[in-house]
mmCIF file of C-alpha atoms in Angstrom:
data_model
loop_
_atom_site.group_PDB
_atom_site.id
_atom_site.type_symbol
_atom_site.label_atom_id
_atom_site.label_comp_id
_atom_site.label_asym_id
_atom_site.label_seq_id
_atom_site.Cartn_x
_atom_site.Cartn_y
_atom_site.Cartn_z
ATOM 1 C CA UNK S 12 -0.259 -0.207 0.225
ATOM 2 C CA UNK S 13 0.832 3.549 -0.882
ATOM 3 C CA UNK S 14 1.903 5.368 2.226
ATOM 4 C CA UNK S 15 2.191 9.144 3.155
ATOM 5 C CA UNK S 16 3.497 10.077 6.183
ATOM 6 C CA UNK S 17 2.852 13.323 7.748
ATOM 7 C CA UNK S 18 5.611 14.200 10.429
ATOM 8 C CA UNK S 19 3.307 15.400 13.024
ATOM 9 C CA UNK S 20 0.012 14.473 14.108
ATOM 10 C CA UNK S 21 -0.854 17.523 16.719
ATOM 11 C CA UNK S 22 1.426 21.126 16.382
ATOM 12 C CA UNK S 23 1.112 24.154 18.347
ATOM 13 C CA UNK S 24 2.658 27.162 17.758
ATOM 14 C CA UNK S 25 2.860 31.014 18.370
ATOM 15 C CA UNK S 26 1.738 33.916 16.464
ATOM 16 C CA UNK S 27 4.906 34.828 14.143
ATOM 17 C CA UNK S 28 6.466 31.455 14.389
ATOM 18 C CA UNK S 29 8.204 29.772 11.800
ATOM 19 C CA UNK S 30 6.390 26.553 11.100
ATOM 20 C CA UNK S 31 7.557 23.543 8.914
ATOM 21 C CA UNK S 32 5.056 20.403 8.027
ATOM 22 C CA UNK S 33 6.896 17.682 6.798
ATOM 23 C CA UNK S 34 5.222 14.944 3.925
ATOM 24 C CA UNK S 35 6.694 12.010 2.622
ATOM 25 C CA UNK S 36 5.454 9.489 0.468
ATOM 26 C CA UNK S 37 7.129 5.801 -0.474
ATOM 27 C CA UNK S 38 5.437 5.122 -3.507
ATOM 28 C CA UNK S 39 7.696 7.193 -6.492
ATOM 29 C CA UNK S 40 4.392 9.022 -6.940
ATOM 30 C CA UNK S 41 5.118 12.150 -9.068
ATOM 31 C CA UNK S 42 2.198 14.808 -7.660
ATOM 32 C CA UNK S 43 2.117 15.923 -4.299
ATOM 33 C CA UNK S 44 -0.727 18.475 -2.980
ATOM 34 C CA UNK S 45 -0.639 20.190 0.372
ATOM 35 C CA UNK S 46 -4.548 21.113 1.552
ATOM 36 C CA UNK S 47 -6.256 22.455 4.208
ATOM 37 C CA UNK S 48 -9.574 21.299 5.850
ATOM 38 C CA UNK S 49 -11.358 23.822 7.784
ATOM 39 C CA UNK S 50 -15.018 23.194 9.087
ATOM 40 C CA UNK S 51 -17.781 24.061 6.101
ATOM 41 C CA UNK S 52 -15.109 24.898 3.467
ATOM 42 C CA UNK S 53 -14.041 21.422 2.908
ATOM 43 C CA UNK S 54 -10.841 20.854 1.347
ATOM 44 C CA UNK S 55 -8.884 23.576 -0.166
ATOM 45 C CA UNK S 56 -5.664 23.387 -2.095
ATOM 46 C CA UNK S 57 -2.551 25.093 -0.622
ATOM 47 C CA UNK S 58 0.349 23.975 -3.198
ATOM 48 C CA UNK S 59 1.041 21.176 -5.513
ATOM 49 C CA UNK S 60 3.994 19.675 -7.152
ATOM 50 C CA UNK S 61 4.695 17.104 -10.249
ATOM 51 C CA UNK S 62 8.122 16.902 -10.160
ATOM 52 C CA UNK S 63 11.282 17.791 -8.108
ATOM 53 C CA UNK S 64 12.177 20.993 -7.543
ATOM 54 C CA UNK S 65 8.712 22.323 -9.168
ATOM 55 C CA UNK S 66 5.796 23.971 -7.542
ATOM 56 C CA UNK S 67 2.227 25.483 -8.623
ATOM 57 C CA UNK S 68 0.350 27.492 -6.327
ATOM 58 C CA UNK S 69 -3.444 26.131 -5.650
ATOM 59 C CA UNK S 70 -6.555 28.210 -4.429
ATOM 60 C CA UNK S 71 -5.173 30.145 -0.959
ATOM 61 C CA UNK S 72 -1.003 29.881 -1.240
ATOM 62 C CA UNK S 73 -1.024 33.608 0.557
ATOM 63 C CA UNK S 74 1.108 32.956 3.893
ATOM 64 C CA UNK S 75 2.643 29.598 2.663
ATOM 65 C CA UNK S 76 5.239 28.445 0.810
ATOM 66 C CA UNK S 77 6.861 25.077 -0.406
ATOM 67 C CA UNK S 78 10.150 23.107 -1.162
ATOM 68 C CA UNK S 79 10.243 19.724 -2.829
ATOM 69 C CA UNK S 80 13.908 18.592 -2.999
ATOM 70 C CA UNK S 81 13.457 15.124 -3.149
ATOM 71 C CA UNK S 82 10.741 13.401 -5.260
ATOM 72 C CA UNK S 83 9.076 11.689 -1.941
ATOM 73 C CA UNK S 84 9.788 14.697 0.355
ATOM 74 C CA UNK S 85 7.004 18.003 0.306
ATOM 75 C CA UNK S 86 7.428 20.732 2.790
ATOM 76 C CA UNK S 87 4.573 22.852 3.271
ATOM 77 C CA UNK S 88 6.045 26.015 5.342
ATOM 78 C CA UNK S 89 4.293 29.197 7.071
ATOM 79 C CA UNK S 90 6.542 31.992 6.924
ATOM 80 C CA UNK S 91 5.047 33.704 10.013
ATOM 81 C CA UNK S 92 2.445 31.699 11.319
ATOM 82 C CA UNK S 93 -1.217 33.352 12.296
ATOM 83 C CA UNK S 94 -4.360 32.428 14.566
ATOM 84 C CA UNK S 95 -6.117 32.503 11.226
ATOM 85 C CA UNK S 96 -4.029 29.134 9.666
ATOM 86 C CA UNK S 97 -5.332 27.366 12.802
ATOM 87 C CA UNK S 98 -6.923 24.047 10.666
ATOM 88 C CA UNK S 99 -6.402 20.615 9.955
ATOM 89 C CA UNK S 100 -3.581 20.472 6.804
ATOM 90 C CA UNK S 101 -3.527 17.459 4.601
ATOM 91 C CA UNK S 102 -0.753 15.874 2.293
ATOM 92 C CA UNK S 103 -1.502 14.164 -0.429
ATOM 93 C CA UNK S 104 0.274 12.011 -3.168
ATOM 94 C CA UNK S 105 -1.093 10.455 -6.735
ATOM 95 C CA UNK S 106 0.705 9.019 -9.450
ATOM 96 C CA UNK S 107 0.866 11.265 -12.589
ATOM 97 C CA UNK S 108 -1.508 10.625 -15.853
ATOM 98 C CA UNK S 109 -2.025 11.961 -18.902
ATOM 99 C CA UNK S 110 -5.851 11.994 -18.952
ATOM 100 C CA UNK S 111 -8.026 10.114 -16.042
ATOM 101 C CA UNK S 112 -6.488 10.857 -13.598
ATOM 102 C CA UNK S 113 -5.293 8.520 -10.395
ATOM 103 C CA UNK S 114 -6.937 9.172 -6.946
ATOM 104 C CA UNK S 115 -5.138 10.841 -4.058
ATOM 105 C CA UNK S 116 -3.559 9.287 -1.424
ATOM 106 C CA UNK S 117 -3.430 11.180 1.891
ATOM 107 C CA UNK S 118 -1.210 11.379 4.448
ATOM 108 C CA UNK S 119 -2.931 10.963 8.617
ATOM 109 C CA UNK S 120 -2.847 14.934 8.646
ATOM 110 C CA UNK S 121 -1.336 17.402 11.193
ATOM 111 C CA UNK S 122 -3.619 19.236 13.391
ATOM 112 C CA UNK S 123 -2.297 22.833 13.882
ATOM 113 C CA UNK S 124 -3.244 25.663 16.561
ATOM 114 C CA UNK S 125 -1.483 28.765 16.324
ATOM 115 C CA UNK S 126 -2.314 30.556 19.949
ATOM 116 C CA UNK A 1 -20.671 29.208 -7.893
ATOM 117 C CA UNK A 2 -18.804 26.533 -6.102
ATOM 118 C CA UNK A 3 -16.931 23.802 -8.847
ATOM 119 C CA UNK A 4 -18.387 21.074 -6.852
ATOM 120 C CA UNK A 5 -21.740 21.138 -4.562
ATOM 121 C CA UNK A 6 -22.555 18.627 -1.992
ATOM 122 C CA UNK A 7 -25.709 18.730 0.344
ATOM 123 C CA UNK A 8 -24.139 18.629 3.786
ATOM 124 C CA UNK A 9 -26.460 16.929 5.229
ATOM 125 C CA UNK A 10 -26.561 14.622 8.013
ATOM 126 C CA UNK A 11 -28.247 12.043 5.440
ATOM 127 C CA UNK A 12 -29.677 9.024 7.881
ATOM 128 C CA UNK A 13 -30.486 6.283 7.304
ATOM 129 C CA UNK A 14 -31.462 2.878 8.913
ATOM 130 C CA UNK A 15 -28.947 -0.181 8.439
ATOM 131 C CA UNK A 16 -29.712 -2.095 5.974
ATOM 132 C CA UNK A 17 -31.520 0.624 3.540
ATOM 133 C CA UNK A 18 -30.074 2.091 0.678
ATOM 134 C CA UNK A 19 -28.130 5.282 0.995
ATOM 135 C CA UNK A 20 -28.083 7.813 -1.856
ATOM 136 C CA UNK A 21 -25.487 10.456 -1.658
ATOM 137 C CA UNK A 22 -25.263 12.971 -4.617
ATOM 138 C CA UNK A 23 -23.195 15.580 -6.101
ATOM 139 C CA UNK A 24 -22.805 18.567 -8.783
ATOM 140 C CA UNK A 25 -19.890 20.413 -10.693
ATOM 141 C CA UNK A 26 -19.387 22.905 -12.821
ATOM 142 C CA UNK A 27 -17.117 22.815 -15.378
ATOM 143 C CA UNK A 28 -18.193 20.496 -18.387
ATOM 144 C CA UNK A 29 -14.639 19.920 -19.418
ATOM 145 C CA UNK A 30 -13.687 17.410 -15.904
ATOM 146 C CA UNK A 31 -13.097 14.096 -17.054
ATOM 147 C CA UNK A 32 -11.987 12.533 -13.483
ATOM 148 C CA UNK A 33 -14.716 11.819 -10.455
ATOM 149 C CA UNK A 34 -13.749 10.366 -7.219
ATOM 150 C CA UNK A 35 -15.317 9.158 -3.775
ATOM 151 C CA UNK A 36 -13.551 10.113 -0.734
ATOM 152 C CA UNK A 37 -14.696 8.853 2.612
ATOM 153 C CA UNK A 38 -13.638 10.505 5.780
ATOM 154 C CA UNK A 39 -14.441 9.104 9.102
ATOM 155 C CA UNK A 40 -14.526 11.905 11.799
ATOM 156 C CA UNK A 41 -10.479 12.645 13.443
ATOM 157 C CA UNK A 42 -9.154 11.014 10.509
ATOM 158 C CA UNK A 43 -7.820 11.888 7.019
ATOM 159 C CA UNK A 44 -9.949 10.964 3.588
ATOM 160 C CA UNK A 45 -9.834 7.777 1.944
ATOM 161 C CA UNK A 46 -10.452 6.313 -1.406
ATOM 162 C CA UNK A 47 -13.298 4.555 -2.013
ATOM 163 C CA UNK A 48 -14.544 5.014 -6.054
ATOM 164 C CA UNK A 49 -13.384 6.209 -9.188
ATOM 165 C CA UNK A 50 -15.726 6.812 -12.214
ATOM 166 C CA UNK A 51 -14.781 8.334 -15.501
ATOM 167 C CA UNK A 52 -17.362 7.336 -17.843
ATOM 168 C CA UNK A 53 -20.967 7.788 -18.078
ATOM 169 C CA UNK A 54 -23.276 4.995 -16.440
ATOM 170 C CA UNK A 55 -22.460 2.768 -13.172
ATOM 171 C CA UNK A 56 -19.755 1.636 -11.739
ATOM 172 C CA UNK A 57 -19.916 -0.921 -9.022
ATOM 173 C CA UNK A 58 -17.340 -2.264 -6.526
ATOM 174 C CA UNK A 59 -19.079 -4.451 -3.860
ATOM 175 C CA UNK A 60 -21.908 -2.937 -1.927
ATOM 176 C CA UNK A 61 -20.767 0.638 -3.965
ATOM 177 C CA UNK A 62 -21.884 2.250 -7.015
ATOM 178 C CA UNK A 63 -20.939 5.254 -8.668
ATOM 179 C CA UNK A 64 -22.874 7.137 -11.070
ATOM 180 C CA UNK A 65 -22.100 9.382 -13.337
ATOM 181 C CA UNK A 66 -23.957 11.424 -16.093
ATOM 182 C CA UNK A 67 -22.304 14.217 -17.695
ATOM 183 C CA UNK A 68 -24.483 15.809 -19.490
ATOM 184 C CA UNK A 69 -26.252 16.899 -16.045
ATOM 185 C CA UNK A 70 -22.849 17.475 -14.753
ATOM 186 C CA UNK A 71 -24.162 15.044 -11.764
ATOM 187 C CA UNK A 72 -22.317 12.203 -9.875
ATOM 188 C CA UNK A 73 -24.079 9.814 -7.192
ATOM 189 C CA UNK A 74 -22.906 7.520 -4.935
ATOM 190 C CA UNK A 75 -25.341 4.714 -3.814
ATOM 191 C CA UNK A 76 -24.361 1.973 -0.737
ATOM 192 C CA UNK A 77 -26.396 -0.449 -0.488
ATOM 193 C CA UNK A 78 -27.371 -2.570 2.843
ATOM 194 C CA UNK A 79 -26.002 0.452 4.628
ATOM 195 C CA UNK A 80 -23.874 -0.639 7.721
ATOM 196 C CA UNK A 81 -23.067 1.295 11.275
ATOM 197 C CA UNK A 82 -19.186 1.759 9.856
ATOM 198 C CA UNK A 83 -20.868 3.625 7.068
ATOM 199 C CA UNK A 84 -21.254 6.058 8.830
ATOM 200 C CA UNK A 85 -19.043 9.154 7.982
ATOM 201 C CA UNK A 86 -18.656 12.004 6.326
ATOM 202 C CA UNK A 87 -18.062 11.224 1.920
ATOM 203 C CA UNK A 88 -16.209 13.814 -0.284
ATOM 204 C CA UNK A 89 -16.652 13.955 -3.962
ATOM 205 C CA UNK A 90 -13.570 15.039 -6.108
ATOM 206 C CA UNK A 91 -13.825 16.642 -9.333
ATOM 207 C CA UNK A 92 -10.569 17.091 -11.344
ATOM 208 C CA UNK A 93 -10.050 21.155 -12.799
ATOM 209 C CA UNK A 94 -10.523 20.283 -16.380
ATOM 210 C CA UNK A 95 -7.429 22.072 -17.286
ATOM 211 C CA UNK A 96 -5.180 20.094 -15.314
ATOM 212 C CA UNK A 97 -5.983 16.298 -15.227
ATOM 213 C CA UNK A 98 -4.135 15.686 -11.943
ATOM 214 C CA UNK A 99 -5.939 18.484 -9.814
ATOM 215 C CA UNK A 100 -8.792 17.936 -7.991
ATOM 216 C CA UNK A 101 -11.299 20.122 -6.560
ATOM 217 C CA UNK A 102 -12.991 18.518 -3.684
ATOM 218 C CA UNK A 103 -17.088 19.007 -2.302
ATOM 219 C CA UNK A 104 -17.958 19.705 1.259
ATOM 220 C CA UNK A 105 -18.861 16.475 1.921
ATOM 221 C CA UNK A 106 -22.267 14.587 3.314
ATOM 222 C CA UNK A 107 -22.358 13.380 6.460
ATOM 223 C CA UNK A 108 -23.897 10.215 6.551
ATOM 224 C CA UNK A 109 -25.597 8.527 9.827
ATOM 225 C CA UNK A 110 -26.451 4.748 10.144
ATOM 226 C CA UNK A 111 -28.502 3.931 12.795
ATOM 227 C CA UNK A 112 -28.670 0.682 13.707
#
């Protein structure tokens, strides 16, 4: 089975801190994604990547950046954490496909609280 | 208008009944459609994919796609209390096969 591992299940950070969320997948997937999930708003795409050192903005990239130095690892960075970034963060990966895409495999999520 | 719309529910069905979950999407160019199940406090897990008009069956689950009506549904036959979860519909972005938009999910309660 594909496994997507997120480094932390729960995190509490202070306003203004720089926060790193790590995600590692073990099945050589090309695509990796970062979403946040909030009640009533569903899953919203922050950033995604199709290849090493490649990144594209999703729908809500403000206040975030990403890094993909190795194929298996995709990091989400909160440059200066704010309370409105308190959320559940979900990493996902999938195989690259031209048409008829593959579904995602999600990590277990990181619940981040910014105080 | 959101890209993917779902009724938030909750949808309550008795054990053994058929649960019907619905999803509409806004862009006719979308070609890949998925259903995910998410238990409370857990991450979503993929349960069904469908790419062509019609029905696709997998065990107790049937996905239905009608591209003309821009409508996707998930039927769960012989519903069990363990099916109680939030079900998310996902539709690919038409200009990007590997990027998906998610609905907000429908909460299903199966009562014993």
